[in-house]
Coordinates of C-alpha atoms (C1' of nucleotides) in Angstrom, one line a residue:
Chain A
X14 CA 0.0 0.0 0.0
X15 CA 2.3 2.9 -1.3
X16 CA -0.3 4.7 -3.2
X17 CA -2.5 7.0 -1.6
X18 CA -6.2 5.7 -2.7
X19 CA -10.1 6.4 -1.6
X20 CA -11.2 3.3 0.6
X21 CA -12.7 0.3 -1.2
X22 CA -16.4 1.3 -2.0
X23 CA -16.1 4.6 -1.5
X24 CA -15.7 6.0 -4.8
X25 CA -15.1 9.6 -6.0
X26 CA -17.6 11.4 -8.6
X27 CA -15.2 13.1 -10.8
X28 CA -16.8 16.0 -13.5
X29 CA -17.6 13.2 -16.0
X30 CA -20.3 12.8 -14.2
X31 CA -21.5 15.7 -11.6
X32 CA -23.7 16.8 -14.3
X33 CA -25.4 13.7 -14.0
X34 CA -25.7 14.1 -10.2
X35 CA -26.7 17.4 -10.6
X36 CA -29.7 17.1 -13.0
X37 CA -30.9 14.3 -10.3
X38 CA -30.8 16.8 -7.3
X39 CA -32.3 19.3 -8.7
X40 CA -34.9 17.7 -10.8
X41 CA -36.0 15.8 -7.3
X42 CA -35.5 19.4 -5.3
X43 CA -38.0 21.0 -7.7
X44 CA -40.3 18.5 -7.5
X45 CA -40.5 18.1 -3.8
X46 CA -41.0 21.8 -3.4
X47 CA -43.7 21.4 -5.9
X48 CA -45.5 18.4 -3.6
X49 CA -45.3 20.9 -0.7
X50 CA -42.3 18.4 1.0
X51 CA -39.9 20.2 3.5
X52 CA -36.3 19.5 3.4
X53 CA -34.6 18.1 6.5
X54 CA -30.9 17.5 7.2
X55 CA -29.0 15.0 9.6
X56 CA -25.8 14.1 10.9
X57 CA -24.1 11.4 9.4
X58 CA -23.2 9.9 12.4
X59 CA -25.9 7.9 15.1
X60 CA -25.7 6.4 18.1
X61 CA -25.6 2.5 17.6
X62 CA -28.4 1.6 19.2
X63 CA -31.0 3.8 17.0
X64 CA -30.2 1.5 14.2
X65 CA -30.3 -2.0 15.8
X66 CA -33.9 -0.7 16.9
X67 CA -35.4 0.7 13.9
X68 CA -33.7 -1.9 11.2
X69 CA -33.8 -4.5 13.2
X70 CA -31.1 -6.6 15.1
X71 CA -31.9 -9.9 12.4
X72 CA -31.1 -8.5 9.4
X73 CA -27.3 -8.3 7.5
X74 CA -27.4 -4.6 7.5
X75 CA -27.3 -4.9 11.7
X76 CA -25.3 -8.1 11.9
X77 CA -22.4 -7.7 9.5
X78 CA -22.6 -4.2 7.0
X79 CA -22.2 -1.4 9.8
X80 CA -19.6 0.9 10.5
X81 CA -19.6 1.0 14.3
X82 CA -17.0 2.4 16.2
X83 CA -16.8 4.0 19.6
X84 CA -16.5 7.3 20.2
X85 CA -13.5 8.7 22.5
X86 CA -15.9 8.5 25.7
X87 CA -16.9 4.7 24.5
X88 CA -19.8 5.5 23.4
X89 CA -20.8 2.8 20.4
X90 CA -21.2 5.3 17.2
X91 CA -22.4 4.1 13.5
X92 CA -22.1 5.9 10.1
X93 CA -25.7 5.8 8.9
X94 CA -26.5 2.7 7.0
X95 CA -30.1 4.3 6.0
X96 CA -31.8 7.6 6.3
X97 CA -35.1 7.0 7.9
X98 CA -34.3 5.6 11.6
X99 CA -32.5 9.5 11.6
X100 CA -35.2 11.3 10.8
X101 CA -37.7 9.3 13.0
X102 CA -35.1 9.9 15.5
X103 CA -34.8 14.3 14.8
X104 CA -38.6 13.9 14.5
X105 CA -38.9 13.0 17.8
X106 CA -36.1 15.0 19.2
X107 CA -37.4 18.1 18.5
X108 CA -40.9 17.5 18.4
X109 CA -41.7 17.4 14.8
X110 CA -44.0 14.4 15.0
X111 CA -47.2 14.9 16.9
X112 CA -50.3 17.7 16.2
X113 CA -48.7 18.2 12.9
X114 CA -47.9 15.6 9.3
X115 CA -44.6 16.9 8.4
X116 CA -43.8 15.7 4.7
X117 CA -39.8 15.6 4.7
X118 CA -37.1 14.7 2.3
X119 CA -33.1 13.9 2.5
X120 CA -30.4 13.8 0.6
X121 CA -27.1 12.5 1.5
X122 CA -24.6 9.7 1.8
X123 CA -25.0 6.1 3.8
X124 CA -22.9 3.4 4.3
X125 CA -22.6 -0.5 4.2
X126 CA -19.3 -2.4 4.6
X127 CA -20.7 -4.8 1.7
X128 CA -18.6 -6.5 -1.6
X129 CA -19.0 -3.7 -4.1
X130 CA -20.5 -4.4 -7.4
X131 CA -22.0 -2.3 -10.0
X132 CA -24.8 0.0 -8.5
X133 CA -23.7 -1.2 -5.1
X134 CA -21.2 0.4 -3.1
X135 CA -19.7 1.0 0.5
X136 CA -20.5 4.8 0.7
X137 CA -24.1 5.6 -1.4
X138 CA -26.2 8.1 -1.5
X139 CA -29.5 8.2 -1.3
X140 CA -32.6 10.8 -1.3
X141 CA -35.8 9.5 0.3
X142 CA -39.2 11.5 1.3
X143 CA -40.6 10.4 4.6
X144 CA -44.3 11.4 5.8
X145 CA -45.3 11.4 9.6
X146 CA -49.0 11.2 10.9
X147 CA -50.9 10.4 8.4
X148 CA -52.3 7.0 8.2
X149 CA -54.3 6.1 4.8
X150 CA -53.5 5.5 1.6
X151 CA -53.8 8.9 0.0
X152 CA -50.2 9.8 1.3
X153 CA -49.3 6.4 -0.4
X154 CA -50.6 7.1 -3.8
X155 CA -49.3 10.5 -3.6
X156 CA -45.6 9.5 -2.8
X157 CA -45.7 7.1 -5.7
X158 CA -46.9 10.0 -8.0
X159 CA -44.7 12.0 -7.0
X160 CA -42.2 9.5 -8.1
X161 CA -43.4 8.3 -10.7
X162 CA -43.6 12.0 -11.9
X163 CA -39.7 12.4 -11.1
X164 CA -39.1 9.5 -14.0
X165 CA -40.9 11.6 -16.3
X166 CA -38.7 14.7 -15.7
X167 CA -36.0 12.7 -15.8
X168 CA -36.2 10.8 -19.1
X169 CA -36.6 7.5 -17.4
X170 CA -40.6 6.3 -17.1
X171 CA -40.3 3.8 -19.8
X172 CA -36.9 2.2 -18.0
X173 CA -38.6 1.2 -14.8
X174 CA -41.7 -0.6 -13.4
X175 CA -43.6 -0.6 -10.4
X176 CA -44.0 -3.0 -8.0
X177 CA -46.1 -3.6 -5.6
X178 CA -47.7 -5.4 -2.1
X179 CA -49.2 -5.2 1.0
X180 CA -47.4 -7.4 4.1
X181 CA -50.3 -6.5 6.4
X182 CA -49.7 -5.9 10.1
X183 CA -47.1 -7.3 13.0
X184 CA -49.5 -9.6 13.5
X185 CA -51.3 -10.7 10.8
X186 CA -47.1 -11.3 9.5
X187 CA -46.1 -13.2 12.5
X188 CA -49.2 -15.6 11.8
X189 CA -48.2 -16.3 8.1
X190 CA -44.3 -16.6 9.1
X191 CA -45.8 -19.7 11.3
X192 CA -47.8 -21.2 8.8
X193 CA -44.9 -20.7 6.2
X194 CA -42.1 -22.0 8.3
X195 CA -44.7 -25.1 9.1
X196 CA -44.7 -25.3 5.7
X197 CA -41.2 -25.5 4.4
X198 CA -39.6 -27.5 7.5
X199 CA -40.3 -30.9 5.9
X200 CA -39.1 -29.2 2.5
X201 CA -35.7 -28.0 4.0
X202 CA -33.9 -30.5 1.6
X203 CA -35.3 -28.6 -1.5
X204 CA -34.9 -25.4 -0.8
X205 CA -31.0 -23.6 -1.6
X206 CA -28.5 -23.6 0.8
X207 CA -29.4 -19.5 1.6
X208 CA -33.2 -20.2 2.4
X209 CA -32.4 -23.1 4.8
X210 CA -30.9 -20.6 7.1
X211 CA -33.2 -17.9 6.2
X212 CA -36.2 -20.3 7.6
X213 CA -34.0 -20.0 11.4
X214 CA -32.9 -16.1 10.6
X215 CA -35.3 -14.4 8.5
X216 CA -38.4 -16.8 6.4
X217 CA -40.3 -13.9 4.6
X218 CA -37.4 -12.9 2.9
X219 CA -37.2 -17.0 1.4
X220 CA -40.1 -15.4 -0.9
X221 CA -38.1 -13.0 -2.8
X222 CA -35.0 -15.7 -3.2
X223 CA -34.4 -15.8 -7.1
X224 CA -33.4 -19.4 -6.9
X225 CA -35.5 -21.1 -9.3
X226 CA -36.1 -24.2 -6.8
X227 CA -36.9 -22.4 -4.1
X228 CA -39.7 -20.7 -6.4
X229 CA -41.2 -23.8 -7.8
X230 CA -41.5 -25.1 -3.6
X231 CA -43.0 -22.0 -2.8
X232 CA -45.7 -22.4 -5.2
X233 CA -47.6 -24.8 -2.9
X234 CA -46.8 -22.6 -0.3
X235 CA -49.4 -20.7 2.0
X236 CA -49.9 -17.3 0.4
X237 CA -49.4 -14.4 2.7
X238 CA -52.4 -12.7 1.5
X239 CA -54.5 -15.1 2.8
X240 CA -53.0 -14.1 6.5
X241 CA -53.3 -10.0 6.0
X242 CA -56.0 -8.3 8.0
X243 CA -58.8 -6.6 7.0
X244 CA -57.4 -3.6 7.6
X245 CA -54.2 -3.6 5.8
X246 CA -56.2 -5.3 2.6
X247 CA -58.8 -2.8 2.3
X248 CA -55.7 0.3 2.6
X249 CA -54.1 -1.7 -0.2
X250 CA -57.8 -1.9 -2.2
X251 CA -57.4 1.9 -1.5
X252 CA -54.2 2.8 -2.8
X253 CA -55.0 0.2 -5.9
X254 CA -57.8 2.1 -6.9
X255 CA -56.1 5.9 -6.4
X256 CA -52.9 4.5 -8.8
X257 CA -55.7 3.0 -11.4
X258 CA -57.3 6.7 -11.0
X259 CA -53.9 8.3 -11.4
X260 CA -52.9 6.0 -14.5
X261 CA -49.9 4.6 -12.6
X262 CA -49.3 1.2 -13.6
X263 CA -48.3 -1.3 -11.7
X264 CA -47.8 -5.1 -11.0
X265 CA -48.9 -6.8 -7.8
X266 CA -46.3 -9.0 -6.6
X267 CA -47.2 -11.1 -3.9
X268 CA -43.8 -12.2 -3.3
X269 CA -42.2 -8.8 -2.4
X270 CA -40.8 -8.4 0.7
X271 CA -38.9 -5.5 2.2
X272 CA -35.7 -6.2 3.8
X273 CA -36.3 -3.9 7.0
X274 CA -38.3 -5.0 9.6
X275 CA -39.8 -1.7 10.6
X276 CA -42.2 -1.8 7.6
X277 CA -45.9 -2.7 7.7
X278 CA -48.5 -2.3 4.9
X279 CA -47.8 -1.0 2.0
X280 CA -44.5 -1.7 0.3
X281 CA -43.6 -0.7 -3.2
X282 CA -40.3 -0.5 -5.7
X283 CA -39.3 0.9 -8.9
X284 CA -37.7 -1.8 -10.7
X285 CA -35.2 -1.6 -13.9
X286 CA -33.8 -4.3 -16.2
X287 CA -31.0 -2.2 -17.2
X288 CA -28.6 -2.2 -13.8
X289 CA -27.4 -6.3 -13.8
X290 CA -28.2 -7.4 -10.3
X291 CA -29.0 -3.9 -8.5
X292 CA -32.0 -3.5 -10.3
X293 CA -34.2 -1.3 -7.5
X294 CA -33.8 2.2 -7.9
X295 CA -36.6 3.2 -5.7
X296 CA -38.3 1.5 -2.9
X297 CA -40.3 2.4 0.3
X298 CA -43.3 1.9 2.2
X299 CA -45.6 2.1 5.4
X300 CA -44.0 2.1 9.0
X301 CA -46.9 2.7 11.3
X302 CA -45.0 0.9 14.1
X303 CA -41.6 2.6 13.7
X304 CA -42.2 6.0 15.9
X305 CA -43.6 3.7 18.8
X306 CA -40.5 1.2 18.2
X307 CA -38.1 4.2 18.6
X308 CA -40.3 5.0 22.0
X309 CA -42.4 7.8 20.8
X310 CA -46.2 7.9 20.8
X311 CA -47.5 5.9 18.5
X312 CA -47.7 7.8 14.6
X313 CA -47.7 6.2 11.2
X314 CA -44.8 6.7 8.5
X315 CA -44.6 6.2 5.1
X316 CA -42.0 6.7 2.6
X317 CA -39.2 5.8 0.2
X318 CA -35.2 6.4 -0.5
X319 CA -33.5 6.4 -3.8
X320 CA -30.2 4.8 -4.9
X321 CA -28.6 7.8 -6.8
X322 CA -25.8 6.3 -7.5
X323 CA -27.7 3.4 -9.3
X324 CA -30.2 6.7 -11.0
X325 CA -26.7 8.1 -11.9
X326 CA -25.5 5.2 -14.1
X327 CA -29.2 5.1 -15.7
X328 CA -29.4 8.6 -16.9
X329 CA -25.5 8.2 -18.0
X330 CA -26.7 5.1 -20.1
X331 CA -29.4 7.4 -21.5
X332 CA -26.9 9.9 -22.5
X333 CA -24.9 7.1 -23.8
X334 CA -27.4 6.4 -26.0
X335 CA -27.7 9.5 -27.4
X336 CA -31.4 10.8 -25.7
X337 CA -29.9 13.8 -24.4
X338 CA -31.6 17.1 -24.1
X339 CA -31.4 19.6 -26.3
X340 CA -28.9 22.4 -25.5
X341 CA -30.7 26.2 -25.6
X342 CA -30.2 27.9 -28.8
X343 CA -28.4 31.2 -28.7
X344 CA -24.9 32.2 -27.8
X345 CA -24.3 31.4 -23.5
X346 CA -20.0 30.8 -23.6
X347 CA -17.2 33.2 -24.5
X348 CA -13.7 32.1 -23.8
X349 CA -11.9 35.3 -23.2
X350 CA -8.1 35.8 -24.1
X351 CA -5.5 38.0 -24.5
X352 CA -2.2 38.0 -26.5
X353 CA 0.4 39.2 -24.0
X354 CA 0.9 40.3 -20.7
X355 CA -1.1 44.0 -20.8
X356 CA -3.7 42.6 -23.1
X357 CA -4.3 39.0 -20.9
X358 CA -4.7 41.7 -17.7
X359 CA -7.3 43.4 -19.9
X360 CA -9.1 40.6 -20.8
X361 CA -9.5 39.5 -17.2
X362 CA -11.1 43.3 -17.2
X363 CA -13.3 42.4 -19.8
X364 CA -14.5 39.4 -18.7
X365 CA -15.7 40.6 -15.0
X366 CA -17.4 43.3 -17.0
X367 CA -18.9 40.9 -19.4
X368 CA -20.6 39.0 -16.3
X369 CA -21.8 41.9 -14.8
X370 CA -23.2 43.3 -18.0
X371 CA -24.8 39.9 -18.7
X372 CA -25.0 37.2 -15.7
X373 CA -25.8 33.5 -16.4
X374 CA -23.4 33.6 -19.2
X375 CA -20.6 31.2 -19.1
X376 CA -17.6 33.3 -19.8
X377 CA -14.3 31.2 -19.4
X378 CA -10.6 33.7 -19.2
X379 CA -7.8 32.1 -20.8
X380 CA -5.1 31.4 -18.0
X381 CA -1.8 29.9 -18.9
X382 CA -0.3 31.6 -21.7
X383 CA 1.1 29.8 -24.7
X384 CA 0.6 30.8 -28.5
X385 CA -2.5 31.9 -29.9
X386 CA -2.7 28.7 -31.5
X387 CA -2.6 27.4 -28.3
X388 CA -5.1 29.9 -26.9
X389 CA -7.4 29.0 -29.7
X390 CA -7.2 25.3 -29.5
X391 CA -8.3 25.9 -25.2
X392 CA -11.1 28.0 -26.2
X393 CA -12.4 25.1 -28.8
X394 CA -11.7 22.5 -26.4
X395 CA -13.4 24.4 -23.7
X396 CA -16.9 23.9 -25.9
X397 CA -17.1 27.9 -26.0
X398 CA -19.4 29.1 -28.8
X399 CA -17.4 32.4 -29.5
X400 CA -14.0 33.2 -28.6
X401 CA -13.0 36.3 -27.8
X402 CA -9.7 37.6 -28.1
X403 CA -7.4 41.5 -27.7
X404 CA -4.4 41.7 -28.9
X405 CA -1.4 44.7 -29.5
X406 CA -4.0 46.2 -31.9
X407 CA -7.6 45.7 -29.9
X408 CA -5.8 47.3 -26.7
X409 CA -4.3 50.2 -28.2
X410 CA -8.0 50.9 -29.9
X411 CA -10.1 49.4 -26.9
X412 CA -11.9 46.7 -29.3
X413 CA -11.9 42.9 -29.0
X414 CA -11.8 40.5 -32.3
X415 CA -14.7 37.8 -31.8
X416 CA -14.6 34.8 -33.6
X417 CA -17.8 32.2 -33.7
X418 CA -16.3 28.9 -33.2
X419 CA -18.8 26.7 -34.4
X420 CA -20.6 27.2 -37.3
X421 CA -23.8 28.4 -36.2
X422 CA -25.5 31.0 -37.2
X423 CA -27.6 31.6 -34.0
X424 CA -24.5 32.7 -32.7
X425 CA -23.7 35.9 -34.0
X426 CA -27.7 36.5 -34.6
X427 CA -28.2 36.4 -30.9
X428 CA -25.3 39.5 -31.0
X429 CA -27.3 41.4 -33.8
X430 CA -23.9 40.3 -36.0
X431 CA -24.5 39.5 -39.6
X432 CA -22.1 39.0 -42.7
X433 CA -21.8 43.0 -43.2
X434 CA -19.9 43.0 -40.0
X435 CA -17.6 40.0 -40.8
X436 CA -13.5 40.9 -40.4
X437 CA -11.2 39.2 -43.2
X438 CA -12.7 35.7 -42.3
X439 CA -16.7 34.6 -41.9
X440 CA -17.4 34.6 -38.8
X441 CA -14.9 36.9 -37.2
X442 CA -16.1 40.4 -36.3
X443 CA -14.2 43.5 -35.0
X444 CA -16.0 45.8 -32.8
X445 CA -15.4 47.9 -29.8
X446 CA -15.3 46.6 -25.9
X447 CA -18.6 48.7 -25.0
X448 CA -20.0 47.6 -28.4
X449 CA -19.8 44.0 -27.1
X450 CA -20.7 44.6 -23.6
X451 CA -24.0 46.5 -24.7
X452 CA -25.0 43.6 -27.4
X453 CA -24.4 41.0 -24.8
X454 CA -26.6 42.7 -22.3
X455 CA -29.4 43.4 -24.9
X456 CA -29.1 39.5 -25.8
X457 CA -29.6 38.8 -22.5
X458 CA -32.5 40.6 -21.7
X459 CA -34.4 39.9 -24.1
X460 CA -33.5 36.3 -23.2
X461 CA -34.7 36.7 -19.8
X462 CA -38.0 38.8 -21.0
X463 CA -38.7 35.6 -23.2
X464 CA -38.9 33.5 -20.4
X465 CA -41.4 35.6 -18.2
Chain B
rG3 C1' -18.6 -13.6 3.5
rU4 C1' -18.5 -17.1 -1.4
rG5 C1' -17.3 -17.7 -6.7
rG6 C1' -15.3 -16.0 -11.4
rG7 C1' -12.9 -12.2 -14.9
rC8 C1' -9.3 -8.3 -15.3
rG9 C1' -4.8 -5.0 -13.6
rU10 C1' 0.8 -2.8 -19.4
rA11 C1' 1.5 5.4 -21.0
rG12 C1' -3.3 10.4 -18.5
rC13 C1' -7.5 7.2 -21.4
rU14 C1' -8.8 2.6 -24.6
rC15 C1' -6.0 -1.5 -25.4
rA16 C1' -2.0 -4.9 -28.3
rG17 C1' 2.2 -7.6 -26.7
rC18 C1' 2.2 -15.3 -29.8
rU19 C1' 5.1 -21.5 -26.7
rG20 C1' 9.6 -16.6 -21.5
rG21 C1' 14.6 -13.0 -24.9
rU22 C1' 14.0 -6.4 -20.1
rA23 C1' 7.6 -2.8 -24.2
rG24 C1' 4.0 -0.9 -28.8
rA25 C1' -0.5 1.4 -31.2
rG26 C1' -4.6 4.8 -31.2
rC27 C1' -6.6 8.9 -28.5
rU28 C1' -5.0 12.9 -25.3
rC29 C1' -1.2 16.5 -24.3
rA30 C1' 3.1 19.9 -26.1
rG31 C1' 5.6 21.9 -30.4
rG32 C1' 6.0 22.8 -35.6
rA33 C1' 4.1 23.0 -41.1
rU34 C1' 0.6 28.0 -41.0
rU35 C1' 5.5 34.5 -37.4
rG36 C1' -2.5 37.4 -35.0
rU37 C1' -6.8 32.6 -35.0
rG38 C1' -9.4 26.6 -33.0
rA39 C1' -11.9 22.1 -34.8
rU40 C1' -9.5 18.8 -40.7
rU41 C1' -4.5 17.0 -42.6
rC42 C1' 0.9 16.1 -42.2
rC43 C1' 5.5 16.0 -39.2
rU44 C1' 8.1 15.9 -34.4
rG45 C1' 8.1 15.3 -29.3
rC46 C1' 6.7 14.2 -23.9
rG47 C1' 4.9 10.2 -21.5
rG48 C1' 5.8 3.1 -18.5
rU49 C1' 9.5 0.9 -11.1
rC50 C1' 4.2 -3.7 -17.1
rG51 C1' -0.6 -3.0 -9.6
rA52 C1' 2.8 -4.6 -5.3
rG53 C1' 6.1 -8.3 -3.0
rG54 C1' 8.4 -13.0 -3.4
rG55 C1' 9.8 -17.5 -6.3
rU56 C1' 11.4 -20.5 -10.9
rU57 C1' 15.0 -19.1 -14.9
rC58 C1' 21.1 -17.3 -17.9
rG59 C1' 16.8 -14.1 -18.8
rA60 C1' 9.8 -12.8 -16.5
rA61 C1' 4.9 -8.0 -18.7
rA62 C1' 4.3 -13.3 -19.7
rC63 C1' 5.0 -19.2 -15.6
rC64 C1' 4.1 -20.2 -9.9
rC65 C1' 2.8 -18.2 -4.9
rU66 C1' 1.1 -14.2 -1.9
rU67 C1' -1.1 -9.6 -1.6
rC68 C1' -3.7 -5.2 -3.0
rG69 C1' -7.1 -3.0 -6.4
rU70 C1' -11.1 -3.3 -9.8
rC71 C1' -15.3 -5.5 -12.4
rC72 C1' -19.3 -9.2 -12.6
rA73 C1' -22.4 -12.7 -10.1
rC74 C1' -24.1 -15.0 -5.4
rC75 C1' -25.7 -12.8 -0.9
rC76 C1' -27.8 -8.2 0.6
rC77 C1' -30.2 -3.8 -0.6
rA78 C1' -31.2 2.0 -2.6

RNA sequence: GUGGGCGUAGCUCAGCUGGUAGAGCUCAGGAUUGUGAUUCCUGCGGUCGAGGGUUCGAAACCCUUCGUCCACCCCA
């Protein structure tokens, strides 16, 4: 180990794909402002104990994928491995919960010391909306339109699926776990090696096993509908009937189970085909029982978390694939240069003025020196749509040469430019520094009046 | 935690049954002395992931280790 490197799982996101990240966050920050949801934020760290409560002390994310350490006073500390246990957990703290239904989102990293693999990694990130105090199926339907919407803005509805189930109450759960461990006992033999010690640790989870043997024995198998309460079927009925209103589709799937044991109810995810193995993107449900757990009064939750990272390498397929959106038409970046040491210094002038005169523009300064061939080649590379440049000659006479670098005509339009003002070569135009400064500030104006 | 693939230039990769490394792209300079993206020329760039072993000789074969990718598992 000589080489300095980021811990295993824990990878950097370098500026090939921020942009990515970026349309994400703020095509989800949009849209929860729109759906009236309040943003909450939360230390990374937790006290131990919170999670073995809330996730429950069974399941691998307790037993073997936490970061725990103690703290300098030996107090047992853990880096997050999910979102919701902390905001149950500031909910309570601080009185959020009760006489009120605060809708809340997150966004931020977790972590699970598990194998990394593609859409699966030791530090993730995750944004997640969770709903306090209100307990029918209205605030369901409504968080899966709301996310169902956030597909839609971001290019991705026809890439993933719903899924959906009801696992009915503590109780009505605990009676079908009986009736399905009495069930596969004698079958033991059958099942893969996995299940046989899921039917000691964990036997609802046996229904979502993708071996193909294990399927075909749980065919016979009692049906945990059969075991839900009236209750938790007609809130299901409920929600049914507001996503057939709503035109979300969706496929019932009996077998899904949520890995969490706080959840009650309603669980749903958002499915792709296009991740390998990792294939939920999205996936939530009901946790009237979780508050109570935690030892507050007793309040039903609902909500959901995203994998962005596994979001991420969708929408960076989909650019892949050539589905990008259209760039606005118009000039928006200048790379501004000078040709020697007086003229870079005025540049640098000219560019501050440029982005006061017109703000929102990306206006890039040369730095570095080098030839104007060199200069020239940055300001292509830099994807700038006019270059513009003051040499001995522009100084002395306080004018700039601008040069369109890509041949379109939009360009020099958006400056009022046309052929009659073309310098020795198309597309190259001579005019004075204020000249430039006003155009760019009438352009811009009139691009902001156009937009309301 | 289990299983498999892969680690060679900044990036993508070639390198045959062992004879101490090559291409494309990128980058820098020039052809074109104040103009990029095309073309041509030149150049920079490598403890072959690391450590050990076999051998006269290892990028190649063996062992160990680290990293990475994929799957199981788990989950967002």
């Amino acid at each position: 180990m000589s080489k300095l490197q980021a811990v295993r799982g824990m990878n950097d996101i370098l500026p090939s794909s921020t942009p990515y990240w970026q349309r994400l966050e703020s095509a989800c920050r949009s849209l929860f402002g729109a759906y009236g949801l309040e943003e909450i934020r939360l230390p990374i760290v937790e006290p131990t104990a919170l999670f073995k409560r809330s996730i429950g002390e069974a399941t691998d994310i307790v037993e073997k994928e936490m970061y725990t350490f103690d703290d300098r006073n030996g107090e047992s500390l853990t880096l997050r491995p999910e979102l919701t246990a902390g905001v149950v957990r500031a909910g309570e703290q601080h009185g959020l919960l009760y006489n009120q239904t605060p809708r809340l989102w997150y966004a931020g990293p977790a972590f699970r010391y598990e194998k990394p693999q593609k859409g699966r990694y030791r530090q993730f990130h995750q944004i997640g909306v969770e709903c306090f105090g209100l307990p029918g199926p209205d605030i369901d339907a409504e968080l899966i339109a709301l996310t169902a919407r956030l597909w839609e803005h971001l290019g991705l509805a026809s890439a993933v699926r719903l899924e959906l189930n009801t696992i009915g109450s503590a109780e009505s759960r605990q009676r079908f776990r009986k009736a399905l461990v009495a069930f596969l006992e004698d079958k033991r033999e059958a099942l893969d090696e996995d299940s046989q010690r899921r039917l000691l640790t964990n036997p609802m989870r046996i229904l979502d096993s993708k071996s193909a043997e294990t399927q075909r024995v749980l065919d016979n198998a009692p049906s945990l509908h059969d075991y839900i309460d009236d209750e938790s079927k007609q809130h299901f009925a409920g929600l049914c009937q507001r996503l057939d209103a709503l035109g979300i589709s969706y496929v019932v799937n009996p077998r899904l189970v949520r890995g969490l044991d706080y959840y009650g109810k309603t669980v749903f995810e958002w499915i792709t085909t296009e991740l390998g193995a990792q294939g939920t993107v999205c996936a939530g449900g009901r946790y009237d029982g979780l508050v109570e757990q935690l030892g507050g009064k007793s309040t039903p939750g609902v909500g959901f978390a995203m994998g962005c990272e596994r979001l991420v390498l969708m929408l960076e397929a989909l650019a892949a694939r050539g589905s990008m959106a259209l760039q606005a038409r118009g000039l928006h970046s200048l790379y501004v240069m000078g040709l020697g040491e007086a003229e870079d210094s005025a540049a640098q002038t000219l560019a501050e003025q440029i982005r006061s005169a017109a703000p929102g523009l990306k206006v890039m300064l040369h730095c570095g020196g080098g030839s104007i061939k060199s200069r020239m080649k940055k300001a292509d590379r830099s994807g700038a749509q006019l270059s513009v440049l003051i040499g001995e000659n522009e100084l002395a006479r306080q004018q700039v040469s601008c040069k369109v670098m890509q041949a379109d005509s939009a360009v020099a339009a958006s400056l009022g430019l046309d052929e009659d003002s073309t310098v020795s070569t198309p597309g190259q135009f001579l005019l004075s520094q204020t000249e430039l400064l006003q155009r760019l500030q009438t352009m811009k104006e009139q691009a902001d009046s156009n937009h309301g």
